[in-house]
DNA sequence: GCCAACGTTGGC
DNA sequence: GCCAACGTTGGC
């Protein structure tokens, strides 16, 4: 029986972003190709950012509400949940007057670009895959901006993207 | 631009 | 604690 608690297995996520607002191209231009994922104002998503998303986890970057709807690449989580300071800044779009810096309501993580897919894996393509029928982002009315992804889904999407060895 | 789905708010 | 009204998300 191993004494040392085994390291938590890497988990997979999908983060949505409106491409007009912040696309993977924006991320690619950041210093160190790293950004903080701010502005999430939904409790379910907040809970995942605060409690579940860990350093080393992998993330699908999904473009929502823009064309083409697609998974456009992947990222690595480089900093786990910490308070989203934009909630305290009146000049910010996602300012929340009810959020208290002493007891923050909203959280964010930092992610770093791993790779942009050569071609986006479009929503239409995803929908054609029988083995992805249960993928959360494809469900009707799926509004969560932070979603868990299974390892099978992670691999299947890489295959569709023409990436042989997911990083 | 439309509208269904969903989360939040607030009156009771 | 219920639930109608409202605002937002996001695919189509």
Coordinates of N, CA and C (backbone and C1' of nucleotides) in Angstrom, one line a residue:
Chain A
X1 N 0.8 -1.2 0.0 CA 0.0 0.0 0.0 C 0.9 1.2 0.0
X2 N 0.7 2.0 -1.0 CA 1.6 3.2 -1.1 C 1.2 4.2 0.0
X3 N 2.2 4.7 0.8 CA 1.9 5.7 1.8 C 1.7 7.0 1.2
X4 N 2.6 7.4 0.3 CA 2.5 8.7 -0.3 C 1.2 8.7 -1.2
X5 N 0.3 9.6 -0.8 CA -0.9 9.7 -1.6 C -0.6 10.0 -3.1
X6 N -1.2 9.2 -3.9 CA -0.9 9.4 -5.3 C -1.3 10.7 -5.8
X7 N -0.4 11.2 -6.7 CA -0.7 12.5 -7.3 C -2.0 12.5 -8.0
X8 N -2.8 13.6 -7.8 CA -4.1 13.7 -8.5 C -3.9 13.6 -10.0
X9 N -4.7 12.8 -10.6 CA -4.6 12.6 -12.0 C -5.0 13.9 -12.8
X10 N -4.3 14.2 -13.8 CA -4.6 15.4 -14.6 C -6.1 15.3 -15.1
X11 N -6.7 16.5 -15.0 CA -8.1 16.5 -15.5 C -8.2 17.5 -16.7
X12 N -9.3 17.3 -17.3 CA -9.5 18.1 -18.6 C -10.8 18.9 -18.5
X13 N -10.7 20.1 -19.2 CA -11.7 21.1 -19.1 C -12.0 21.7 -20.5
X14 N -13.1 22.4 -20.6 CA -13.4 23.2 -21.7 C -13.7 24.6 -21.2
X15 N -13.0 25.6 -21.7 CA -13.3 27.0 -21.4 C -13.9 27.6 -22.6
X16 N -15.0 28.3 -22.4 CA -15.6 29.0 -23.6 C -15.2 30.5 -23.6
X17 N -15.0 31.0 -24.8 CA -14.8 32.4 -24.9 C -15.4 32.9 -26.2
X18 N -16.0 34.1 -26.2 CA -16.5 34.6 -27.4 C -15.2 35.2 -28.2
X19 N -15.1 34.7 -29.4 CA -13.9 35.0 -30.1 C -13.7 36.5 -30.3
X20 N -14.8 37.2 -30.5 CA -14.8 38.6 -30.7 C -14.2 39.3 -29.5
X21 N -14.5 38.7 -28.3 CA -14.1 39.3 -27.1 C -12.6 38.9 -26.7
X22 N -12.4 37.6 -26.7 CA -11.0 37.1 -26.4 C -10.8 35.8 -27.1
X23 N -10.1 35.8 -28.2 CA -9.9 34.6 -29.0 C -8.5 33.9 -28.6
X24 N -8.3 32.7 -29.2 CA -7.0 32.1 -29.0 C -5.9 32.9 -29.6
X25 N -6.2 33.6 -30.6 CA -5.2 34.5 -31.2 C -4.7 35.6 -30.2
X26 N -5.7 36.1 -29.4 CA -5.3 37.0 -28.4 C -4.3 36.3 -27.4
X27 N -4.7 35.1 -27.0 CA -3.9 34.4 -26.0 C -2.5 34.2 -26.6
X28 N -2.4 33.9 -27.9 CA -1.1 33.6 -28.5 C -0.2 34.8 -28.5
X29 N -0.8 36.0 -28.4 CA 0.0 37.2 -28.4 C 0.4 37.7 -27.0
X30 N -0.1 37.1 -25.9 CA 0.2 37.5 -24.6 C 1.6 37.2 -24.2
X31 N 2.2 37.9 -23.3 CA 3.5 37.5 -22.7 C 3.4 36.1 -22.2
X32 N 4.4 35.3 -22.6 CA 4.4 33.9 -22.2 C 3.2 33.1 -22.6
X33 N 2.4 33.7 -23.5 CA 1.2 33.1 -24.0 C 0.3 32.6 -22.8
X34 N 0.3 33.5 -21.8 CA -0.4 33.1 -20.6 C -1.4 34.3 -20.3
X35 N -2.6 33.9 -19.7 CA -3.5 34.9 -19.3 C -4.3 34.4 -18.1
X36 N -4.9 35.4 -17.4 CA -5.8 35.0 -16.3 C -7.2 34.9 -16.9
X37 N -8.0 33.9 -16.5 CA -9.3 33.7 -17.0 C -10.3 34.4 -16.1
X38 N -10.5 35.6 -16.4 CA -11.4 36.4 -15.5 C -12.8 36.6 -16.0
X39 N -13.7 37.1 -15.2 CA -15.0 37.4 -15.7 C -16.0 36.3 -15.6
X40 N -15.7 35.2 -15.0 CA -16.7 34.1 -14.8 C -17.6 34.5 -13.7
X41 N -18.9 34.7 -13.9 CA -19.9 35.1 -12.9 C -21.0 34.2 -12.8
X42 N -20.7 33.0 -12.6 CA -21.7 31.9 -12.5 C -21.2 31.0 -11.4
X43 N -22.0 30.6 -10.5 CA -21.6 29.9 -9.3 C -21.0 28.5 -9.6
X44 N -21.7 27.8 -10.5 CA -21.2 26.5 -10.8 C -19.8 26.5 -11.4
X45 N -19.7 27.4 -12.3 CA -18.4 27.6 -12.9 C -17.3 28.1 -11.9
X46 N -17.8 29.0 -11.1 CA -16.9 29.5 -10.0 C -16.4 28.4 -9.1
X47 N -17.3 27.5 -8.8 CA -16.9 26.4 -7.9 C -15.8 25.5 -8.5
X48 N -15.9 25.3 -9.8 CA -14.9 24.5 -10.5 C -13.6 25.3 -10.5
X49 N -13.6 26.5 -10.8 CA -12.4 27.3 -10.9 C -11.7 27.4 -9.5
X50 N -12.5 27.5 -8.5 CA -12.0 27.6 -7.2 C -11.5 26.3 -6.6
X51 N -12.3 25.2 -6.9 CA -12.0 24.0 -6.2 C -11.4 22.9 -7.0
X52 N -11.7 22.9 -8.3 CA -11.4 21.6 -9.0 C -10.3 21.8 -10.1
X53 N -10.2 23.0 -10.7 CA -9.2 23.2 -11.7 C -7.8 23.3 -11.1
X54 N -6.9 22.4 -11.5 CA -5.6 22.4 -10.8 C -4.5 22.6 -11.8
X55 N -3.3 23.1 -11.3 CA -2.1 23.2 -12.1 C -1.8 21.9 -12.8
X56 N -1.6 22.0 -14.1 CA -1.2 20.8 -14.9 C -2.4 20.3 -15.6
X57 N -3.6 20.7 -15.2 CA -4.8 20.3 -16.0 C -4.8 20.9 -17.4
X58 N -5.5 20.2 -18.3 CA -5.5 20.7 -19.6 C -6.9 21.3 -20.0
X59 N -6.9 22.2 -20.9 CA -8.1 22.9 -21.2 C -8.3 23.1 -22.8
X60 N -9.5 22.7 -23.2 CA -9.9 23.0 -24.6 C -10.3 24.5 -24.6
X61 N -9.8 25.2 -25.6 CA -10.2 26.6 -25.8 C -11.3 26.6 -26.9
X62 N -12.5 27.0 -26.4 CA -13.7 26.9 -27.3 C -14.2 28.3 -27.7
X63 N -14.4 28.5 -29.0 CA -15.0 29.8 -29.4 C -16.5 29.7 -29.5
X64 N -17.2 30.4 -28.6 CA -18.6 30.4 -28.6 C -19.1 31.7 -29.3
X65 N -20.4 31.7 -29.7 CA -21.0 32.9 -30.1 C -20.3 33.6 -31.2
X66 N -19.6 32.9 -32.1 CA -18.9 33.5 -33.1 C -18.6 32.4 -34.2
X67 N -18.2 32.8 -35.3 CA -17.9 31.8 -36.4 C -16.5 31.6 -36.6
X68 N -16.0 30.4 -36.8 CA -16.8 29.2 -36.6 C -16.9 28.8 -35.1
X69 N -18.0 28.2 -34.7 CA -18.1 27.6 -33.4 C -17.1 26.4 -33.4
X70 N -16.1 26.5 -32.5 CA -15.1 25.4 -32.6 C -14.2 25.4 -31.4
X71 N -13.6 24.2 -31.2 CA -12.5 24.0 -30.3 C -11.3 24.4 -31.1
X72 N -10.6 25.4 -30.7 CA -9.5 26.0 -31.5 C -8.1 25.6 -31.1
X73 N -8.0 25.0 -29.9 CA -6.7 24.7 -29.4 C -6.7 24.3 -27.9
X74 N -5.5 24.1 -27.3 CA -5.5 23.7 -25.9 C -4.6 24.5 -25.1
X75 N -4.8 24.5 -23.8 CA -4.0 25.2 -22.8 C -3.7 24.4 -21.7
X76 N -2.7 24.8 -20.9 CA -2.4 24.2 -19.6 C -2.7 25.2 -18.5
X77 N -3.3 24.6 -17.4 CA -3.5 25.5 -16.2 C -2.1 25.7 -15.5
X78 N -1.8 26.9 -15.3 CA -0.5 27.2 -14.7 C -0.6 27.9 -13.3
X79 N -1.8 28.3 -13.0 CA -2.1 28.8 -11.6 C -3.5 28.4 -11.3
X80 N -3.7 27.8 -10.1 CA -5.0 27.3 -9.7 C -5.8 28.5 -9.1
X81 N -7.0 28.2 -8.8 CA -8.0 29.3 -8.4 C -7.5 30.3 -7.4
X82 N -7.7 31.6 -7.7 CA -7.5 32.7 -6.8 C -8.4 33.8 -7.2
X83 N -8.6 34.7 -6.2 CA -9.7 35.7 -6.4 C -9.6 36.5 -7.7
X84 N -10.7 36.7 -8.4 CA -10.8 37.5 -9.6 C -10.9 38.9 -9.2
X85 N -9.7 39.6 -9.4 CA -9.7 41.0 -8.9 C -10.5 42.0 -9.8
X86 N -10.9 41.5 -11.0 CA -11.7 42.4 -11.8 C -13.1 42.6 -11.2
X87 N -13.5 41.8 -10.3 CA -14.8 41.9 -9.6 C -14.8 43.2 -8.7
X88 N -13.6 43.6 -8.3 CA -13.5 44.7 -7.4 C -13.3 46.1 -8.0
X89 N -13.2 46.0 -9.3 CA -12.8 47.2 -10.1 C -14.0 47.8 -10.9
X90 N -14.4 49.0 -10.4 CA -15.6 49.6 -11.0 C -15.5 49.8 -12.5
X91 N -14.2 49.9 -13.0 CA -14.1 50.2 -14.4 C -14.1 48.9 -15.3
X92 N -14.2 47.8 -14.6 CA -14.2 46.5 -15.3 C -15.6 46.2 -15.7
X93 N -15.7 45.5 -16.8 CA -17.0 45.1 -17.4 C -17.7 44.1 -16.4
X94 N -17.0 43.3 -15.7 CA -17.6 42.3 -14.9 C -17.5 42.7 -13.4
X95 N -17.4 44.0 -13.1 CA -17.4 44.5 -11.8 C -18.7 44.0 -11.0
X96 N -18.5 43.6 -9.8 CA -19.6 43.1 -9.0 C -19.5 43.8 -7.7
X97 N -20.5 44.8 -7.5 CA -20.4 45.6 -6.3 C -20.7 44.8 -5.0
X98 N -21.2 43.6 -5.2 CA -21.5 42.8 -4.0 C -20.3 41.9 -3.6
X99 N -19.3 41.8 -4.4 CA -18.2 41.0 -4.1 C -17.2 41.8 -3.2
X100 N -16.8 41.1 -2.1 CA -16.0 41.7 -1.1 C -14.6 41.2 -1.2
X101 N -13.6 42.1 -1.3 CA -12.2 41.7 -1.4 C -11.8 40.9 -0.2
X102 N -12.4 41.1 0.9 CA -12.1 40.3 2.2 C -12.6 38.9 2.1
X103 N -13.6 38.7 1.3 CA -14.3 37.4 1.2 C -14.8 37.2 -0.3
X104 N -13.8 37.0 -1.2 CA -14.1 37.1 -2.6 C -15.2 36.1 -3.1
X105 N -16.0 36.5 -3.9 CA -17.1 35.7 -4.5 C -16.6 35.0 -5.7
X106 N -15.8 35.7 -6.5 CA -15.4 35.2 -7.9 C -13.9 34.8 -8.0
X107 N -13.7 33.7 -8.7 CA -12.3 33.2 -8.8 C -11.9 33.0 -10.3
X108 N -10.6 33.0 -10.4 CA -10.1 32.7 -11.8 C -8.8 31.8 -11.7
X109 N -8.4 31.4 -12.8 CA -7.2 30.6 -12.9 C -6.3 31.2 -14.0
X110 N -5.0 30.8 -14.1 CA -4.2 31.3 -15.2 C -4.0 30.1 -16.1
X111 N -4.0 30.4 -17.4 CA -3.8 29.3 -18.4 C -2.7 29.8 -19.4
X112 N -2.0 28.8 -19.9 CA -1.0 29.1 -20.9 C -1.3 28.2 -22.1
X113 N -1.1 28.9 -23.3 CA -1.3 28.2 -24.5 C -0.4 27.0 -24.7
X114 N -1.0 25.8 -25.0 CA -0.2 24.7 -25.4 C -0.1 24.6 -26.9
X115 N -1.2 24.6 -27.5 CA -1.2 24.6 -29.0 C -2.5 25.1 -29.6
X116 N -2.3 25.8 -30.7 CA -3.5 26.1 -31.5 C -3.6 25.0 -32.5
X117 N -4.8 24.4 -32.7 CA -5.0 23.4 -33.7 C -4.7 23.9 -35.1
X118 N -4.1 23.1 -35.9 CA -3.9 23.5 -37.3 C -5.2 24.0 -38.0
X119 N -6.3 23.2 -37.7 CA -7.6 23.6 -38.1 C -8.6 23.5 -36.9
X120 N -9.4 24.5 -36.7 CA -10.4 24.4 -35.6 C -11.2 23.1 -35.8
X121 N -11.6 22.5 -34.7 CA -12.5 21.4 -34.7 C -13.9 22.0 -34.5
X122 N -14.6 22.1 -35.6 CA -15.9 22.8 -35.5 C -17.0 22.0 -34.7
X123 N -17.9 22.8 -34.2 CA -19.1 22.2 -33.6 C -19.8 21.2 -34.5
X124 N -19.9 21.6 -35.7 CA -20.6 20.7 -36.7 C -19.8 19.3 -36.7
X125 N -18.5 19.4 -36.8 CA -17.7 18.2 -36.8 C -17.9 17.4 -35.5
X126 N -17.9 18.1 -34.4 CA -18.1 17.4 -33.1 C -19.4 16.7 -33.1
X127 N -20.4 17.3 -33.6 CA -21.8 16.8 -33.6 C -21.9 15.5 -34.4
X128 N -21.0 15.4 -35.4 CA -21.1 14.2 -36.2 C -20.5 12.9 -35.6
X129 N -19.8 13.1 -34.5 CA -19.1 12.0 -33.8 C -20.0 11.3 -32.8
X130 N -20.3 10.1 -33.1 CA -21.2 9.3 -32.2 C -20.6 9.2 -30.8
X131 N -19.3 9.1 -30.7 CA -18.7 8.9 -29.4 C -18.6 10.2 -28.6
X132 N -19.0 11.3 -29.2 CA -19.0 12.5 -28.5 C -20.4 13.0 -28.2
X133 N -21.3 12.1 -28.4 CA -22.7 12.5 -28.2 C -23.0 13.1 -26.8
X134 N -22.2 12.6 -25.8 CA -22.5 13.1 -24.4 C -21.7 14.3 -24.0
X135 N -20.8 14.8 -24.9 CA -20.0 15.9 -24.6 C -20.8 17.1 -24.1
X136 N -20.5 17.6 -23.0 CA -21.3 18.6 -22.4 C -21.6 19.8 -23.3
X137 N -20.6 20.3 -24.0 CA -20.8 21.5 -24.8 C -21.8 21.3 -25.9
X138 N -22.0 20.0 -26.3 CA -22.9 19.8 -27.4 C -24.4 19.6 -26.9
X139 N -24.6 19.6 -25.6 CA -26.0 19.4 -25.1 C -26.8 20.7 -25.3
X140 N -28.0 20.5 -25.6 CA -28.9 21.7 -25.8 C -29.0 22.5 -24.5
X141 N -28.8 23.8 -24.6 CA -29.0 24.6 -23.5 C -27.8 24.6 -22.5
X142 N -26.7 24.1 -23.0 CA -25.5 24.0 -22.2 C -24.8 25.4 -22.1
X143 N -25.0 26.0 -21.0 CA -24.5 27.4 -20.9 C -23.2 27.6 -20.0
X144 N -22.9 26.5 -19.3 CA -21.7 26.6 -18.5 C -20.5 27.0 -19.3
X145 N -19.7 28.0 -18.7 CA -18.6 28.5 -19.5 C -17.3 27.7 -19.1
X146 N -17.4 27.0 -18.0 CA -16.3 26.1 -17.6 C -16.9 24.7 -17.5
X147 N -16.4 23.8 -18.3 CA -17.0 22.4 -18.3 C -16.0 21.3 -18.2
X148 N -16.3 20.3 -17.4 CA -15.4 19.1 -17.4 C -15.4 18.4 -18.7
X149 N -14.3 17.8 -19.1 CA -14.2 17.0 -20.3 C -13.5 15.7 -19.9
X150 N -14.0 14.6 -20.5 CA -13.4 13.3 -20.2 C -12.1 13.1 -21.0
X151 N -11.3 12.1 -20.5 CA -10.1 11.8 -21.2 C -10.4 11.3 -22.6
X152 N -11.5 10.5 -22.7 CA -11.8 10.0 -24.0 C -12.2 11.1 -25.0
X153 N -12.9 12.1 -24.4 CA -13.2 13.3 -25.3 C -12.0 14.0 -25.6
X154 N -11.1 14.1 -24.7 CA -9.8 14.9 -24.9 C -9.1 14.2 -26.1
X155 N -9.0 12.9 -26.1 CA -8.3 12.2 -27.1 C -9.0 12.3 -28.4
X156 N -10.3 12.1 -28.4 CA -11.1 12.0 -29.6 C -11.0 13.4 -30.4
X157 N -11.0 14.5 -29.6 CA -11.0 15.8 -30.3 C -9.6 16.0 -30.9
X158 N -8.5 15.5 -30.2 CA -7.2 15.7 -30.8 C -7.1 14.9 -32.1
X159 N -7.7 13.7 -32.1 CA -7.7 12.9 -33.3 C -8.3 13.7 -34.5
X160 N -9.5 14.3 -34.1 CA -10.2 15.1 -35.2 C -9.3 16.3 -35.6
X161 N -8.5 16.8 -34.7 CA -7.7 17.9 -35.0 C -6.4 17.5 -35.8
X162 N -6.2 16.2 -35.9 CA -5.0 15.7 -36.6 C -3.8 15.8 -35.7
X163 N -4.0 15.8 -34.4 CA -2.9 15.8 -33.5 C -2.7 14.4 -32.9
X164 N -1.6 13.8 -33.2 CA -1.4 12.4 -32.8 C -1.1 12.2 -31.4
X165 N -0.3 13.1 -30.8 CA 0.1 13.0 -29.4 C -0.3 14.2 -28.6
X166 N -1.4 14.1 -28.0 CA -1.9 15.2 -27.2 C -0.9 15.6 -26.1
X167 N -0.6 16.9 -26.0 CA 0.4 17.3 -25.0 C -0.2 17.5 -23.6
Chain B
dG1 P -30.3 42.9 -35.7 O5' -31.7 42.2 -35.6 C5' -32.3 41.7 -36.8 C4' -33.1 40.5 -36.5 C3' -33.8 40.5 -35.2 O3' -35.1 39.9 -35.5 C1' -32.4 38.7 -35.2
dC2 P -36.2 39.8 -34.4 O5' -36.1 38.3 -34.1 C5' -36.3 37.3 -35.1 C4' -36.3 35.9 -34.6 C3' -37.1 35.8 -33.3 O3' -37.9 34.6 -33.4 C1' -34.9 35.0 -32.9
dC3 P -39.1 34.4 -32.4 O5' -38.5 33.4 -31.4 C5' -37.9 32.2 -31.9 C4' -37.2 31.5 -30.8 C3' -37.9 31.5 -29.5 O3' -37.8 30.3 -28.8 C1' -35.8 32.4 -29.1
dA4 P -39.0 29.5 -28.3 O5' -38.3 28.2 -27.7 C5' -37.4 27.5 -28.5 C4' -36.2 27.1 -27.6 C3' -36.7 26.6 -26.2 O3' -35.9 25.4 -25.9 C1' -35.2 28.3 -25.9
dA5 P -36.2 24.6 -24.6 O5' -34.9 25.0 -23.7 C5' -33.6 24.8 -24.2 C4' -32.6 25.4 -23.2 C3' -32.9 24.9 -21.8 O3' -31.7 24.5 -21.2 C1' -32.7 27.3 -21.9
dC6 P -31.7 23.7 -19.8 O5' -31.2 24.8 -18.9 C5' -30.0 25.5 -19.1 C4' -29.9 26.8 -18.4 C3' -30.2 26.7 -16.9 O3' -29.0 26.7 -16.2 C1' -31.1 28.7 -17.9
dG7 P -28.9 26.6 -14.6 O5' -28.7 28.1 -14.2 C5' -27.7 28.9 -14.8 C4' -27.8 30.3 -14.2 C3' -27.9 30.3 -12.6 O3' -27.1 31.3 -12.1 C1' -29.7 31.4 -13.6
dT8 P -27.1 31.7 -10.6 O5' -28.0 33.0 -10.5 C5' -27.7 34.1 -11.3 C4' -28.7 35.2 -11.1 C3' -28.9 35.5 -9.6 O3' -28.7 36.9 -9.5 C1' -31.0 35.2 -10.6
dT9 P -28.8 37.6 -8.1 O5' -30.2 38.3 -8.1 C5' -30.6 39.1 -9.2 C4' -32.1 39.5 -9.0 C3' -32.4 40.0 -7.6 O3' -32.9 41.3 -7.8 C1' -33.9 38.3 -8.3
dG10 P -33.2 42.2 -6.5 O5' -34.7 42.0 -6.2 C5' -35.7 42.1 -7.3 C4' -37.0 41.7 -6.8 C3' -37.3 42.1 -5.3 O3' -38.6 42.4 -5.2 C1' -37.5 39.8 -5.5
dG11 P -39.1 43.5 -4.1 O5' -40.7 43.2 -4.1 C5' -41.3 43.0 -5.4 C4' -42.4 42.0 -5.2 C3' -43.3 42.2 -3.9 O3' -44.6 42.0 -4.3 C1' -42.4 40.0 -4.0
dC12 P -45.8 42.5 -3.2 O5' -46.2 41.1 -2.5 C5' -46.8 40.1 -3.3 C4' -46.7 38.8 -2.5 C3' -47.1 38.9 -1.0 O3' -48.5 38.6 -0.9 C1' -45.3 37.4 -1.4
Chain C
dG1 P -36.1 26.7 3.0 O5' -37.6 27.0 2.4 C5' -38.7 26.3 2.7 C4' -39.7 26.7 1.5 C3' -39.2 26.4 0.2 O3' -40.3 25.9 -0.6 C1' -39.6 28.7 0.3
dC2 P -40.2 25.1 -1.9 O5' -41.2 25.9 -2.8 C5' -42.5 26.2 -2.3 C4' -43.1 27.3 -3.1 C3' -43.0 27.2 -4.6 O3' -44.3 27.3 -5.1 C1' -42.3 29.3 -3.9
dC3 P -44.6 26.7 -6.6 O5' -44.4 28.0 -7.5 C5' -45.2 29.2 -7.2 C4' -44.6 30.4 -8.0 C3' -44.2 30.0 -9.4 O3' -44.6 31.1 -10.3 C1' -42.5 31.1 -8.4
dA4 P -45.5 30.8 -11.5 O5' -45.8 32.3 -12.0 C5' -46.2 33.3 -11.1 C4' -45.4 34.6 -11.4 C3' -45.3 34.9 -12.9 O3' -45.5 36.2 -13.1 C1' -43.1 34.8 -11.9
dA5 P -45.5 36.9 -14.5 O5' -44.1 37.7 -14.5 C5' -43.9 38.6 -13.3 C4' -42.5 39.2 -13.5 C3' -42.1 39.6 -14.9 O3' -41.5 40.9 -14.8 C1' -40.5 38.1 -14.0
dC6 P -41.2 41.8 -16.1 O5' -39.6 41.6 -16.2 C5' -38.8 41.8 -15.0 C4' -37.5 41.2 -15.2 C3' -36.9 41.6 -16.6 O3' -35.8 42.4 -16.4 C1' -36.5 39.3 -15.9
dG7 P -35.0 43.0 -17.7 O5' -33.7 42.2 -17.6 C5' -32.9 42.1 -16.4 C4' -31.7 41.2 -16.7 C3' -31.0 41.5 -18.0 O3' -29.6 41.4 -17.7 C1' -31.7 39.2 -17.9
dT8 P -28.5 41.6 -18.9 O5' -28.1 40.1 -19.2 C5' -27.6 39.3 -18.1 C4' -27.2 37.9 -18.6 C3' -26.3 38.0 -19.8 O3' -25.3 37.1 -19.6 C1' -28.2 36.6 -20.2
dT9 P -24.0 37.0 -20.6 O5' -24.3 35.5 -21.2 C5' -24.5 34.4 -20.3 C4' -24.9 33.2 -21.1 C3' -24.0 33.0 -22.3 O3' -23.5 31.6 -22.1 C1' -26.2 33.0 -23.0
dG10 P -22.4 31.1 -23.0 O5' -23.0 30.6 -24.3 C5' -24.0 29.6 -24.3 C4' -24.6 29.5 -25.7 C3' -23.6 29.7 -26.8 O3' -23.9 28.7 -27.8 C1' -25.5 31.0 -27.1
dG11 P -22.8 28.2 -28.8 O5' -23.7 27.3 -29.6 C5' -24.6 26.4 -29.0 C4' -25.9 26.3 -29.8 C3' -25.7 26.1 -31.3 O3' -26.7 25.1 -31.7 C1' -26.9 28.0 -31.0
dC12 P -26.5 24.4 -33.1 O5' -27.5 25.2 -34.0 C5' -28.9 25.2 -33.7 C4' -29.6 26.3 -34.5 C3' -29.1 26.4 -36.0 O3' -30.1 25.6 -36.7 C1' -29.4 28.6 -35.0

